[in-house]
Amino acid sequence: MKNKKTLEEVRKIFEGDRFATENGAVIDEIGDHSAVCSLIITDSHRNAMGVVMGGVYFMLADFTFAVAANWEKMGCVSLHSDTSFLGSAKGEKLIAKAVCVKDGRSTACYRVDVTDELGNLAATVTVTGYHVGA
């Protein structure tokens, strides 16, 4: 039987993703090739129009992909990402949910949906990951 990491152990590992964690990203859940991360929206996350900047959605989605793809075994990096911005967050918190669509020998495909805590879908990101050393 595989020795699974605890949520606290995974959080400790990903403290090294300083850009994401220092900008407020938090790991909330881990699962089989999946993860949920969140971020409390602050004024520093807003653009000149007063809405959440697109880079914040992408940063949270990219971090959530990294956690989902690597918490069990390190070695999957982003090869390509496609982001669709679908609307602006209305709430005070962003939630990103990453699920593995396909995990192949050398590549993997993940879908990450970013919503606010009210359930409004703000962005969806499709990530192709590459298994380093495959």
Coordinates of N, CA and C in Angstrom, one line a residue:
M1 N 0.8 -1.2 0.0 CA 0.0 0.0 0.0 C 0.9 1.2 0.0
K2 N 0.5 2.2 -0.8 CA 1.2 3.5 -0.9 C 1.1 4.3 0.3
N3 N 2.2 4.9 0.7 CA 2.1 5.8 1.9 C 1.7 7.2 1.4
K4 N 0.5 7.6 1.7 CA -0.1 8.9 1.2 C 0.4 10.0 2.2
K5 N 0.6 11.1 1.6 CA 1.0 12.3 2.3 C -0.2 13.0 2.9
T6 N 0.0 13.6 4.1 CA -1.1 14.4 4.7 C -1.2 15.7 4.0
L7 N -2.3 16.4 4.2 CA -2.5 17.8 3.7 C -1.4 18.7 4.3
E8 N -1.1 18.5 5.5 CA -0.1 19.4 6.1 C 1.3 19.2 5.5
E9 N 1.6 17.9 5.2 CA 2.9 17.6 4.5 C 2.9 18.2 3.1
V10 N 1.8 18.2 2.4 CA 1.8 18.7 1.1 C 1.9 20.2 1.2
R11 N 1.2 20.9 2.1 CA 1.3 22.3 2.3 C 2.8 22.7 2.5
K12 N 3.5 21.9 3.3 CA 4.9 22.2 3.7 C 5.7 22.1 2.4
I13 N 5.5 21.1 1.6 CA 6.3 20.9 0.3 C 6.1 22.1 -0.6
F14 N 4.8 22.6 -0.7 CA 4.5 23.6 -1.7 C 4.7 25.0 -1.1
E15 N 5.2 25.2 0.1 CA 5.7 26.5 0.6 C 6.8 27.0 -0.3
G16 N 7.5 26.1 -1.0 CA 8.5 26.5 -2.0 C 8.0 27.3 -3.2
D17 N 6.7 27.2 -3.4 CA 6.1 28.0 -4.5 C 5.8 29.3 -4.0
R18 N 6.8 30.1 -3.8 CA 6.7 31.4 -3.0 C 5.8 32.4 -3.7
F19 N 5.9 32.5 -5.1 CA 5.0 33.5 -5.8 C 3.6 33.3 -5.4
A20 N 3.2 32.0 -5.5 CA 1.7 31.7 -5.2 C 1.4 31.9 -3.8
T21 N 2.2 31.3 -2.9 CA 1.9 31.3 -1.5 C 2.0 32.7 -0.9
E22 N 3.0 33.5 -1.3 CA 3.1 34.9 -0.8 C 2.1 35.8 -1.4
N23 N 1.4 35.4 -2.4 CA 0.2 36.1 -3.0 C -1.1 35.6 -2.5
G24 N -1.0 34.7 -1.5 CA -2.3 34.3 -0.8 C -2.8 32.9 -1.1
A25 N -2.2 32.2 -2.1 CA -2.7 30.9 -2.4 C -2.6 29.9 -1.3
V26 N -3.6 29.1 -1.0 CA -3.6 28.1 0.1 C -4.2 26.8 -0.5
I27 N -3.5 25.7 -0.1 CA -4.0 24.4 -0.5 C -5.1 23.9 0.5
D28 N -6.3 23.7 -0.1 CA -7.4 23.3 0.8 C -7.7 21.8 0.8
E29 N -7.5 21.1 -0.4 CA -7.8 19.7 -0.5 C -6.8 19.1 -1.5
I30 N -6.5 17.8 -1.3 CA -5.8 17.0 -2.2 C -6.5 15.7 -2.4
G31 N -6.4 15.2 -3.6 CA -7.1 13.9 -4.0 C -6.3 13.2 -5.0
D32 N -6.8 12.1 -5.5 CA -6.1 11.4 -6.6 C -6.0 12.2 -7.8
H33 N -4.8 12.7 -8.1 CA -4.5 13.6 -9.3 C -5.5 14.8 -9.3
S34 N -5.8 15.3 -8.1 CA -6.6 16.5 -8.0 C -6.2 17.3 -6.8
A35 N -6.7 18.6 -6.9 CA -6.5 19.5 -5.8 C -7.5 20.6 -5.8
V36 N -7.7 21.2 -4.7 CA -8.5 22.5 -4.5 C -7.6 23.5 -3.8
C37 N -7.5 24.6 -4.3 CA -6.7 25.7 -3.7 C -7.6 27.0 -3.7
S38 N -7.3 27.9 -2.8 CA -8.1 29.1 -2.7 C -7.2 30.3 -2.4
L39 N -7.9 31.5 -2.5 CA -7.2 32.7 -2.3 C -8.2 33.8 -1.8
I40 N -7.9 34.5 -0.8 CA -8.8 35.6 -0.4 C -8.4 36.8 -1.2
I41 N -9.4 37.4 -1.9 CA -9.1 38.5 -2.8 C -8.9 39.8 -1.9
T42 N -7.7 40.5 -2.2 CA -7.4 41.7 -1.6 C -7.3 42.8 -2.6
D43 N -7.1 44.1 -2.2 CA -7.0 45.2 -3.1 C -5.7 45.0 -4.0
S44 N -4.7 44.3 -3.5 CA -3.5 44.1 -4.3 C -3.7 43.1 -5.5
H45 N -4.9 42.4 -5.5 CA -5.2 41.5 -6.6 C -6.1 42.1 -7.7
R46 N -6.4 43.4 -7.5 CA -7.3 44.1 -8.4 C -6.5 44.9 -9.4
N47 N -7.2 45.1 -10.6 CA -6.6 45.9 -11.7 C -7.1 47.3 -11.6
A48 N -6.8 48.2 -12.5 CA -7.2 49.6 -12.5 C -8.7 49.8 -12.6
M49 N -9.4 48.7 -13.1 CA -10.9 48.8 -13.2 C -11.6 48.3 -11.9
G50 N -10.7 47.8 -11.0 CA -11.3 47.4 -9.7 C -11.7 45.9 -9.6
V51 N -11.4 45.2 -10.7 CA -11.8 43.8 -10.7 C -10.5 42.9 -10.6
V52 N -10.6 41.7 -10.3 CA -9.5 40.8 -10.1 C -8.7 40.7 -11.4
M53 N -7.4 40.9 -11.4 CA -6.5 40.9 -12.5 C -6.4 39.5 -13.1
G54 N -6.4 39.3 -14.4 CA -6.3 38.0 -15.0 C -5.2 37.1 -14.5
G55 N -4.0 37.8 -14.2 CA -2.9 37.0 -13.7 C -3.1 36.3 -12.4
V56 N -4.0 36.9 -11.6 CA -4.4 36.2 -10.3 C -5.1 34.9 -10.6
Y57 N -6.1 34.9 -11.5 CA -6.8 33.7 -11.8 C -5.8 32.7 -12.4
F58 N -4.9 33.1 -13.3 CA -3.9 32.2 -13.8 C -3.0 31.6 -12.8
M59 N -2.5 32.5 -11.9 CA -1.5 32.1 -10.9 C -2.2 31.0 -10.0
L60 N -3.4 31.2 -9.6 CA -4.1 30.3 -8.7 C -4.3 29.0 -9.5
A61 N -4.7 29.1 -10.7 CA -4.9 27.8 -11.5 C -3.6 27.1 -11.7
D62 N -2.6 27.8 -12.0 CA -1.3 27.1 -12.3 C -0.8 26.5 -11.0
F63 N -0.9 27.1 -9.9 CA -0.5 26.6 -8.6 C -1.4 25.3 -8.3
T64 N -2.7 25.4 -8.5 CA -3.5 24.2 -8.2 C -3.2 23.1 -9.1
F65 N -2.9 23.3 -10.4 CA -2.4 22.3 -11.3 C -1.1 21.6 -10.7
A66 N -0.2 22.5 -10.3 CA 1.1 22.0 -9.8 C 0.9 21.1 -8.6
V67 N 0.0 21.5 -7.7 CA -0.3 20.6 -6.5 C -1.0 19.3 -7.0
A68 N -2.0 19.4 -7.8 CA -2.7 18.2 -8.2 C -1.8 17.2 -9.0
A69 N -0.9 17.7 -9.8 CA 0.0 16.9 -10.6 C 1.2 16.4 -9.9
N70 N 1.6 17.0 -8.7 CA 2.9 16.7 -8.1 C 2.8 16.2 -6.6
W71 N 1.7 16.4 -6.0 CA 1.7 16.1 -4.5 C 2.0 14.6 -4.2
E72 N 1.6 13.7 -5.1 CA 1.8 12.3 -4.9 C 3.2 11.9 -5.3
K73 N 3.7 12.5 -6.4 CA 5.0 12.3 -6.9 C 5.5 13.5 -7.8
M74 N 6.6 14.1 -7.3 CA 7.1 15.3 -8.1 C 7.6 14.9 -9.4
G75 N 7.5 15.9 -10.4 CA 8.1 15.6 -11.7 C 7.2 16.1 -12.9
C76 N 6.1 16.7 -12.6 CA 5.2 17.1 -13.8 C 5.3 18.6 -13.8
V77 N 5.7 19.1 -15.0 CA 5.8 20.6 -15.2 C 4.8 21.0 -16.3
S78 N 4.4 22.2 -16.3 CA 3.5 22.7 -17.3 C 4.2 22.9 -18.6
L79 N 3.6 22.3 -19.7 CA 4.1 22.4 -21.0 C 3.4 23.5 -21.8
H80 N 2.1 23.5 -21.6 CA 1.2 24.5 -22.3 C 0.0 24.7 -21.4
S81 N -0.5 26.0 -21.4 CA -1.7 26.3 -20.7 C -2.6 27.1 -21.6
D82 N -3.9 26.9 -21.6 CA -4.9 27.7 -22.3 C -5.9 28.2 -21.3
T83 N -6.0 29.5 -21.2 CA -6.8 30.2 -20.2 C -8.0 30.9 -20.9
S84 N -9.2 30.6 -20.4 CA -10.4 31.3 -20.9 C -10.9 32.1 -19.7
F85 N -10.9 33.4 -19.8 CA -11.5 34.3 -18.7 C -13.0 34.4 -19.1
L86 N -13.8 34.0 -18.1 CA -15.3 33.9 -18.4 C -16.1 35.0 -17.7
G87 N -15.5 35.6 -16.7 CA -16.3 36.6 -16.0 C -15.5 37.0 -14.8
S88 N -15.9 38.1 -14.1 CA -15.1 38.5 -12.9 C -15.8 38.0 -11.7
A89 N -14.9 37.7 -10.7 CA -15.4 37.2 -9.4 C -16.3 38.3 -8.7
K90 N -17.3 37.8 -8.1 CA -18.3 38.7 -7.4 C -18.0 38.7 -5.9
G91 N -17.5 37.6 -5.5 CA -17.3 37.4 -4.0 C -15.9 37.9 -3.5
E92 N -15.5 37.3 -2.4 CA -14.3 37.8 -1.8 C -13.2 36.7 -1.8
K93 N -13.5 35.6 -2.4 CA -12.6 34.4 -2.4 C -12.6 33.7 -3.7
L94 N -11.4 33.3 -4.2 CA -11.3 32.5 -5.4 C -11.0 31.1 -5.0
I95 N -11.6 30.1 -5.7 CA -11.5 28.7 -5.5 C -11.1 28.1 -6.8
A96 N -10.0 27.3 -6.8 CA -9.6 26.6 -8.0 C -9.6 25.1 -7.8
K97 N -10.2 24.4 -8.7 CA -10.3 23.0 -8.6 C -9.7 22.4 -9.8
A98 N -8.7 21.6 -9.6 CA -7.9 20.9 -10.7 C -8.3 19.4 -10.7
V99 N -8.6 18.9 -11.9 CA -8.8 17.5 -12.0 C -8.0 17.0 -13.3
C100 N -7.5 15.8 -13.1 CA -6.8 15.2 -14.2 C -7.7 14.6 -15.2
V101 N -7.6 15.0 -16.5 CA -8.4 14.5 -17.6 C -7.8 13.2 -18.1
K102 N -6.4 13.3 -18.3 CA -5.7 12.1 -18.7 C -4.3 12.2 -18.2
D103 N -3.8 11.1 -17.7 CA -2.4 11.0 -17.2 C -1.7 9.9 -18.0
G104 N -0.9 10.3 -19.0 CA -0.2 9.4 -19.8 C 1.2 9.2 -19.4
R105 N 2.0 8.4 -20.2 CA 3.4 8.1 -19.8 C 4.3 9.3 -19.8
S106 N 4.1 10.2 -20.8 CA 5.0 11.4 -20.8 C 4.3 12.7 -20.6
T107 N 3.0 12.7 -20.9 CA 2.2 14.0 -20.7 C 0.9 13.7 -19.9
A108 N 0.4 14.8 -19.4 CA -0.9 14.7 -18.7 C -1.7 15.9 -19.1
C109 N -3.0 15.8 -18.9 CA -3.9 16.9 -19.2 C -4.8 17.2 -18.0
Y110 N -4.8 18.4 -17.6 CA -5.6 18.8 -16.4 C -6.6 19.9 -16.8
R111 N -7.7 20.0 -16.2 CA -8.7 21.1 -16.3 C -8.8 21.7 -14.9
V112 N -8.6 23.1 -14.9 CA -8.7 23.8 -13.7 C -9.8 24.9 -13.8
D113 N -10.9 24.8 -13.0 CA -11.9 25.8 -13.0 C -11.7 26.7 -11.8
V114 N -11.8 28.0 -12.0 CA -11.7 29.0 -11.0 C -13.0 29.7 -10.8
T115 N -13.5 29.6 -9.6 CA -14.8 30.2 -9.3 C -14.6 31.1 -8.1
D116 N -15.7 31.9 -7.8 CA -15.7 32.6 -6.5 C -16.5 31.8 -5.5
E117 N -16.5 32.2 -4.3 CA -17.2 31.4 -3.3 C -18.7 31.4 -3.5
L118 N -19.2 32.2 -4.4 CA -20.7 32.2 -4.7 C -21.0 31.3 -5.8
G119 N -20.0 30.6 -6.4 CA -20.2 29.7 -7.5 C -20.0 30.2 -8.9
N120 N -19.7 31.5 -9.0 CA -19.5 32.1 -10.3 C -18.3 31.6 -11.0
L121 N -18.4 31.0 -12.2 CA -17.2 30.6 -12.9 C -16.5 31.8 -13.5
A122 N -15.2 32.0 -13.1 CA -14.5 33.2 -13.6 C -13.5 32.9 -14.7
A123 N -12.9 31.7 -14.6 CA -11.9 31.3 -15.6 C -11.8 29.7 -15.6
T124 N -11.4 29.2 -16.7 CA -11.1 27.8 -16.9 C -9.8 27.7 -17.6
V125 N -8.9 26.8 -17.1 CA -7.6 26.7 -17.6 C -7.4 25.2 -18.0
T126 N -6.9 24.9 -19.2 CA -6.5 23.6 -19.6 C -5.0 23.6 -19.6
V127 N -4.4 22.6 -18.9 CA -3.0 22.5 -18.8 C -2.5 21.2 -19.3
T128 N -1.5 21.3 -20.2 CA -0.8 20.1 -20.6 C 0.5 20.0 -19.8
G129 N 0.7 18.9 -19.1 CA 1.8 18.8 -18.3 C 2.8 17.8 -18.9
Y130 N 4.1 17.9 -18.6 CA 5.1 17.0 -19.1 C 5.7 16.3 -17.9
H131 N 5.8 15.0 -17.9 CA 6.5 14.2 -16.9 C 7.9 14.2 -17.1
V132 N 8.7 15.0 -16.3 CA 10.1 15.1 -16.5 C 10.7 13.7 -16.2
G133 N 11.6 13.3 -17.1 CA 12.3 12.1 -17.0 C 11.5 10.9 -17.6
A134 N 10.4 11.2 -18.2 CA 9.6 10.1 -18.8 C 10.3 9.5 -20.0

